Amino acid sequence: MNQPPVPAFDLSAYLARIGYTGPVQATLACLRALHIAHAGAIPFENLDIQRGLPIRLEPEAIMAKLVGSQRGGYCFEQNSLFHMALTRIGFDLVRRLARVRMGGDPGGRSHLMLLVTIEGDTHLADVGFGGSCLAEPLPLRKGEYDSAGDRWRLRPSDWSPGWELEVWRDGDWFGLYWFGDEPVVDHDLIFGNHYTSTHPQSRFIQNRLVARITLSERHSLLNGQYRRRLNGTLAEELEIPDEASFRHILRERFLIDLPADAGLRPVDGIAP
């Protein structure tokens, strides 16, 4: 007799991973609570890329890594996992691929984010944009929003039909990414994931990037520089001198415990 297939997604395991015990229903309150819990529990990180390992996007692989192995991931993993959870709960949502700006001109469609519609209102949900990630969803309408110690702005784009997500930084609006209304299929994710995880010019190849976001704190790690922002203000800044210190801060601030034999590509400033 054939055995039943192993489910690709386990909602109970996911909810336990993010520490969520509230109501599970397709409401705005639930979406917000899940978004906050996910961003605070599952860190953004590209350490498998820095180990020379492939980033797999099969649901089973994402579940095994981010839930089973208590690891983090980057946008294609994070927002795919969040998409699976929201879909299972019954939310009405779509995937979108954004063009990252980071203060400059739009790049390729290399960032996965989500749009969730609840009672006729659409919200931007994104648990995978590194140190500038949203802690909670934003309504998809023109306006400015205070969240997690930062001021955010959504506006119609003057570059191409679509939307711009911006954050107030150093006295001006800083463009994070543009997104439009083009449908996304699985092969789009395969193409984007391949570039970001393998191309020599990808910042994920060139740098170690780790982040974890709560409503009050933003922890970020770029190679050997650690920063903690509290309610929007820089509260702590450290230079990481060696690999042992790097592993320690991964555990203490980002909840990541890499295997002892998990070698990372060397970066300037961090001694072996």
Tab-separated table of C-alpha atoms in Angstrom:
chain	number	residue	atom	x	y	z
A	1	MET	CA	0.000	0.000	0.000
A	2	ASN	CA	1.362	3.423	-0.940
A	3	GLN	CA	2.268	5.713	1.927
A	4	PRO	CA	0.624	9.175	1.954
A	5	PRO	CA	2.999	11.932	0.788
A	6	VAL	CA	4.803	13.995	3.395
A	7	PRO	CA	3.138	17.412	3.456
A	8	ALA	CA	5.290	20.179	1.983
A	9	PHE	CA	4.035	22.653	4.561
A	10	ASP	CA	3.129	22.087	8.219
A	11	LEU	CA	1.181	25.044	9.630
A	12	SER	CA	1.454	23.873	13.243
A	13	ALA	CA	5.230	23.549	12.971
A	14	TYR	CA	5.459	27.002	11.361
A	15	LEU	CA	3.358	28.642	14.078
A	16	ALA	CA	5.488	26.987	16.764
A	17	ARG	CA	8.650	28.210	14.990
A	18	ILE	CA	7.512	31.847	15.147
A	19	GLY	CA	6.019	31.494	18.622
A	20	TYR	CA	2.495	32.431	17.545
A	21	THR	CA	-0.412	31.164	19.671
A	22	GLY	CA	-3.184	33.605	18.728
A	23	PRO	CA	-6.248	33.168	16.514
A	24	VAL	CA	-5.558	31.680	13.088
A	25	GLN	CA	-7.939	33.304	10.639
A	26	ALA	CA	-7.788	35.482	7.538
A	27	THR	CA	-8.105	38.850	9.277
A	28	LEU	CA	-5.943	41.966	9.319
A	29	ALA	CA	-5.207	41.471	13.026
A	30	CYS	CA	-3.938	37.952	12.354
A	31	LEU	CA	-1.868	39.065	9.350
A	32	ARG	CA	-0.211	41.786	11.423
A	33	ALA	CA	0.479	39.441	14.347
A	34	LEU	CA	1.944	36.752	12.084
A	35	HIS	CA	4.121	39.294	10.247
A	36	ILE	CA	5.520	40.664	13.517
A	37	ALA	CA	6.119	37.180	14.930
A	38	HIS	CA	7.808	35.905	11.761
A	39	ALA	CA	10.140	38.909	11.398
A	40	GLY	CA	11.195	38.653	15.025
A	41	ALA	CA	11.756	34.890	15.096
A	42	ILE	CA	13.203	33.974	11.685
A	43	PRO	CA	16.256	36.087	10.815
A	44	PHE	CA	17.185	37.323	7.388
A	45	GLU	CA	20.510	35.754	6.366
A	46	ASN	CA	22.556	34.648	3.369
A	47	LEU	CA	25.014	32.407	5.206
A	48	ASP	CA	24.393	29.325	3.053
A	49	ILE	CA	25.427	31.399	0.029
A	50	GLN	CA	28.569	32.354	1.943
A	51	ARG	CA	29.136	28.641	2.574
A	52	GLY	CA	28.923	27.933	-1.161
A	53	LEU	CA	25.645	26.030	-0.816
A	54	PRO	CA	22.705	26.295	-3.241
A	55	ILE	CA	19.505	28.046	-2.166
A	56	ARG	CA	16.664	25.613	-2.779
A	57	LEU	CA	13.115	26.895	-3.170
A	58	GLU	CA	11.120	23.662	-3.014
A	59	PRO	CA	8.567	23.954	-0.182
A	60	GLU	CA	10.087	20.929	1.565
A	61	ALA	CA	13.552	22.498	1.468
A	62	ILE	CA	12.337	25.836	2.813
A	63	MET	CA	10.451	24.121	5.630
A	64	ALA	CA	13.439	21.935	6.488
A	65	LYS	CA	15.828	24.894	6.680
A	66	LEU	CA	13.791	27.760	8.172
A	67	VAL	CA	11.516	25.691	10.407
A	68	GLY	CA	13.156	22.325	11.008
A	69	SER	CA	16.749	23.555	11.306
A	70	GLN	CA	15.841	26.846	13.019
A	71	ARG	CA	17.689	28.842	10.370
A	72	GLY	CA	16.878	32.022	8.493
A	73	GLY	CA	16.969	32.890	4.833
A	74	TYR	CA	16.586	35.673	2.322
A	75	CYS	CA	13.568	36.988	0.432
A	76	PHE	CA	12.936	34.011	-1.853
A	77	GLU	CA	12.904	31.706	1.165
A	78	GLN	CA	11.311	34.021	3.745
A	79	ASN	CA	8.419	35.319	1.692
A	80	SER	CA	7.828	31.913	0.090
A	81	LEU	CA	7.414	30.461	3.578
A	82	PHE	CA	5.134	33.325	4.599
A	83	HIS	CA	3.156	32.849	1.382
A	84	MET	CA	2.655	29.156	2.192
A	85	ALA	CA	1.436	29.984	5.698
A	86	LEU	CA	-0.967	32.715	4.608
A	87	THR	CA	-2.319	30.557	1.791
A	88	ARG	CA	-2.957	27.651	4.159
A	89	ILE	CA	-4.817	29.965	6.573
A	90	GLY	CA	-7.030	31.209	3.751
A	91	PHE	CA	-5.733	34.686	2.952
A	92	ASP	CA	-6.240	36.184	-0.516
A	93	LEU	CA	-2.727	37.068	-1.671
A	94	VAL	CA	-0.392	37.328	-4.640
A	95	ARG	CA	3.384	37.323	-5.079
A	96	ARG	CA	5.180	40.244	-6.683
A	97	LEU	CA	8.798	40.688	-7.787
A	98	ALA	CA	10.248	44.099	-6.946
A	99	ARG	CA	13.143	46.021	-8.470
A	100	VAL	CA	15.522	46.927	-5.638
A	101	ARG	CA	16.594	50.596	-5.571
A	102	MET	CA	18.474	51.173	-2.295
A	103	GLY	CA	18.636	54.868	-3.102
A	104	GLY	CA	19.576	54.367	-6.772
A	105	ASP	CA	18.020	53.398	-10.071
A	106	PRO	CA	15.816	50.298	-10.197
A	107	GLY	CA	17.684	47.040	-10.712
A	108	GLY	CA	16.458	43.663	-11.917
A	109	ARG	CA	13.405	41.955	-10.441
A	110	SER	CA	15.323	40.372	-7.603
A	111	HIS	CA	13.110	40.815	-4.535
A	112	LEU	CA	10.054	38.719	-3.658
A	113	MET	CA	7.274	40.387	-1.649
A	114	LEU	CA	3.554	39.819	-1.116
A	115	LEU	CA	0.278	41.695	-1.516
A	116	VAL	CA	-2.561	40.533	0.763
A	117	THR	CA	-6.177	41.626	0.229
A	118	ILE	CA	-8.546	41.608	3.205
A	119	GLU	CA	-12.138	42.842	2.899
A	120	GLY	CA	-11.301	44.771	-0.244
A	121	ASP	CA	-8.167	46.479	1.134
A	122	THR	CA	-4.705	45.425	-0.058
A	123	HIS	CA	-1.645	45.377	2.212
A	124	LEU	CA	2.063	45.079	1.492
A	125	ALA	CA	3.589	42.201	3.469
A	126	ASP	CA	7.338	41.605	3.361
A	127	VAL	CA	9.345	39.587	5.895
A	128	GLY	CA	12.474	39.305	3.726
A	129	PHE	CA	14.158	42.650	3.015
A	130	GLY	CA	17.135	42.517	5.364
A	131	GLY	CA	17.904	45.403	7.700
A	132	SER	CA	15.260	47.578	6.015
A	133	CYS	CA	12.535	44.953	6.306
A	134	LEU	CA	9.038	45.877	7.408
A	135	ALA	CA	8.161	44.709	10.908
A	136	GLU	CA	4.454	44.762	10.063
A	137	PRO	CA	2.322	45.065	6.911
A	138	LEU	CA	1.488	48.452	5.378
A	139	PRO	CA	-1.735	49.405	3.604
A	140	LEU	CA	-1.213	49.632	-0.142
A	141	ARG	CA	-2.283	53.210	-0.593
A	142	LYS	CA	-0.473	56.500	-0.982
A	143	GLY	CA	0.695	57.807	2.370
A	144	GLU	CA	3.268	57.933	5.156
A	145	TYR	CA	3.311	55.395	7.973
A	146	ASP	CA	5.115	55.105	11.302
A	147	SER	CA	6.250	51.585	12.117
A	148	ALA	CA	8.984	50.046	14.278
A	149	GLY	CA	10.689	53.375	14.950
A	150	ASP	CA	10.875	54.384	11.279
A	151	ARG	CA	8.782	56.452	8.899
A	152	TRP	CA	7.765	54.784	5.647
A	153	ARG	CA	6.155	56.074	2.486
A	154	LEU	CA	4.246	54.358	-0.286
A	155	ARG	CA	3.605	56.380	-3.426
A	156	PRO	CA	2.750	55.786	-7.071
A	157	SER	CA	5.979	55.561	-9.038
A	158	ASP	CA	7.031	58.295	-11.435
A	159	TRP	CA	9.476	55.837	-13.070
A	160	SER	CA	7.002	53.232	-14.344
A	161	PRO	CA	3.423	52.280	-13.436
A	162	GLY	CA	3.618	50.745	-9.987
A	163	TRP	CA	4.583	51.650	-6.444
A	164	GLU	CA	7.653	52.899	-4.606
A	165	LEU	CA	8.427	51.874	-1.035
A	166	GLU	CA	10.618	54.434	0.730
A	167	VAL	CA	11.972	54.998	4.237
A	168	TRP	CA	12.950	58.324	5.834
A	169	ARG	CA	16.715	58.272	6.275
A	170	ASP	CA	19.208	61.064	7.038
A	171	GLY	CA	16.721	63.829	6.363
A	172	ASP	CA	15.322	62.557	3.052
A	173	TRP	CA	13.246	59.799	1.525
A	174	PHE	CA	15.360	56.775	0.591
A	175	GLY	CA	13.948	54.519	-2.119
A	176	LEU	CA	13.956	50.825	-1.186
A	177	TYR	CA	12.186	49.162	-4.087
A	178	TRP	CA	9.684	49.508	-6.924
A	179	PHE	CA	6.978	46.960	-7.694
A	180	GLY	CA	4.225	46.713	-10.266
A	181	ASP	CA	1.267	44.463	-10.940
A	182	GLU	CA	2.860	41.779	-13.116
A	183	PRO	CA	1.921	38.204	-12.153
A	184	VAL	CA	4.683	35.993	-10.763
A	185	VAL	CA	5.178	32.338	-11.670
A	186	ASP	CA	7.518	29.841	-10.028
A	187	HIS	CA	10.089	30.088	-12.813
A	188	ASP	CA	10.444	33.827	-12.124
A	189	LEU	CA	11.631	32.904	-8.636
A	190	ILE	CA	14.060	30.346	-10.034
A	191	PHE	CA	15.609	32.979	-12.315
A	192	GLY	CA	15.824	35.646	-9.595
A	193	ASN	CA	17.153	33.234	-6.995
A	194	HIS	CA	19.834	31.991	-9.386
A	195	TYR	CA	21.165	35.505	-9.999
A	196	THR	CA	21.114	36.673	-6.390
A	197	SER	CA	22.714	33.494	-5.036
A	198	THR	CA	25.368	32.865	-7.715
A	199	HIS	CA	26.265	35.960	-9.754
A	200	PRO	CA	29.656	37.484	-8.828
A	201	GLN	CA	28.143	40.985	-8.735
A	202	SER	CA	25.324	40.020	-6.375
A	203	ARG	CA	25.673	41.655	-2.964
A	204	PHE	CA	24.698	38.300	-1.459
A	205	ILE	CA	27.811	36.749	-2.978
A	206	GLN	CA	30.030	39.658	-1.953
A	207	ASN	CA	28.860	40.091	1.662
A	208	ARG	CA	27.672	38.327	4.790
A	209	LEU	CA	24.249	39.810	5.542
A	210	VAL	CA	22.155	39.085	8.636
A	211	ALA	CA	19.210	40.972	10.147
A	212	ARG	CA	16.394	40.510	12.646
A	213	ILE	CA	13.521	42.941	13.160
A	214	THR	CA	11.043	43.522	15.987
A	215	LEU	CA	8.653	46.416	16.637
A	216	SER	CA	11.302	48.110	18.791
A	217	GLU	CA	14.694	46.780	17.626
A	218	ARG	CA	16.589	46.322	14.377
A	219	HIS	CA	19.640	44.081	14.512
A	220	SER	CA	21.864	44.123	11.416
A	221	LEU	CA	25.183	42.534	10.567
A	222	LEU	CA	27.147	43.429	7.444
A	223	ASN	CA	30.345	41.390	7.284
A	224	GLY	CA	32.145	42.444	10.490
A	225	GLN	CA	29.954	45.395	11.489
A	226	TYR	CA	27.051	44.871	13.879
A	227	ARG	CA	24.432	47.548	14.588
A	228	ARG	CA	21.403	47.644	16.861
A	229	ARG	CA	18.792	50.339	16.478
A	230	LEU	CA	16.295	50.922	19.273
A	231	ASN	CA	13.072	52.701	18.318
A	232	GLY	CA	14.771	54.171	15.277
A	233	THR	CA	17.940	55.373	17.025
A	234	LEU	CA	21.371	53.756	16.803
A	235	ALA	CA	21.903	52.182	20.220
A	236	GLU	CA	24.914	49.930	19.684
A	237	GLU	CA	27.659	49.466	17.115
A	238	LEU	CA	30.368	46.808	17.224
A	239	GLU	CA	33.227	45.674	15.028
A	240	ILE	CA	33.440	41.871	14.946
A	241	PRO	CA	37.159	40.945	15.118
A	242	ASP	CA	37.158	37.193	14.462
A	243	GLU	CA	35.097	34.170	13.497
A	244	ALA	CA	34.470	33.125	17.094
A	245	SER	CA	32.968	36.547	17.863
A	246	PHE	CA	30.942	36.364	14.649
A	247	ARG	CA	29.435	33.011	15.697
A	248	HIS	CA	28.734	34.370	19.180
A	249	ILE	CA	26.776	37.375	17.941
A	250	LEU	CA	24.897	35.158	15.490
A	251	ARG	CA	23.637	33.116	18.436
A	252	GLU	CA	22.996	35.980	20.852
A	253	ARG	CA	21.368	38.574	18.583
A	254	PHE	CA	20.156	36.650	15.537
A	255	LEU	CA	19.183	33.281	17.054
A	256	ILE	CA	21.359	31.388	14.546
A	257	ASP	CA	23.551	28.498	15.685
A	258	LEU	CA	25.649	27.385	12.726
A	259	PRO	CA	27.256	23.938	12.821
A	260	ALA	CA	30.854	24.061	14.013
A	261	ASP	CA	32.092	22.775	10.644
A	262	ALA	CA	30.071	25.308	8.600
A	263	GLY	CA	32.888	27.267	6.990
A	264	LEU	CA	32.124	30.737	5.640
A	265	ARG	CA	33.939	32.623	2.903
A	266	PRO	CA	36.567	34.935	4.427
A	267	VAL	CA	35.740	38.644	4.600
A	268	ASP	CA	37.998	41.600	5.284
A	269	GLY	CA	38.327	42.511	8.941
A	270	ILE	CA	37.314	39.150	10.423
A	271	ALA	CA	40.276	37.036	11.476
A	272	PRO	CA	39.984	33.227	11.169
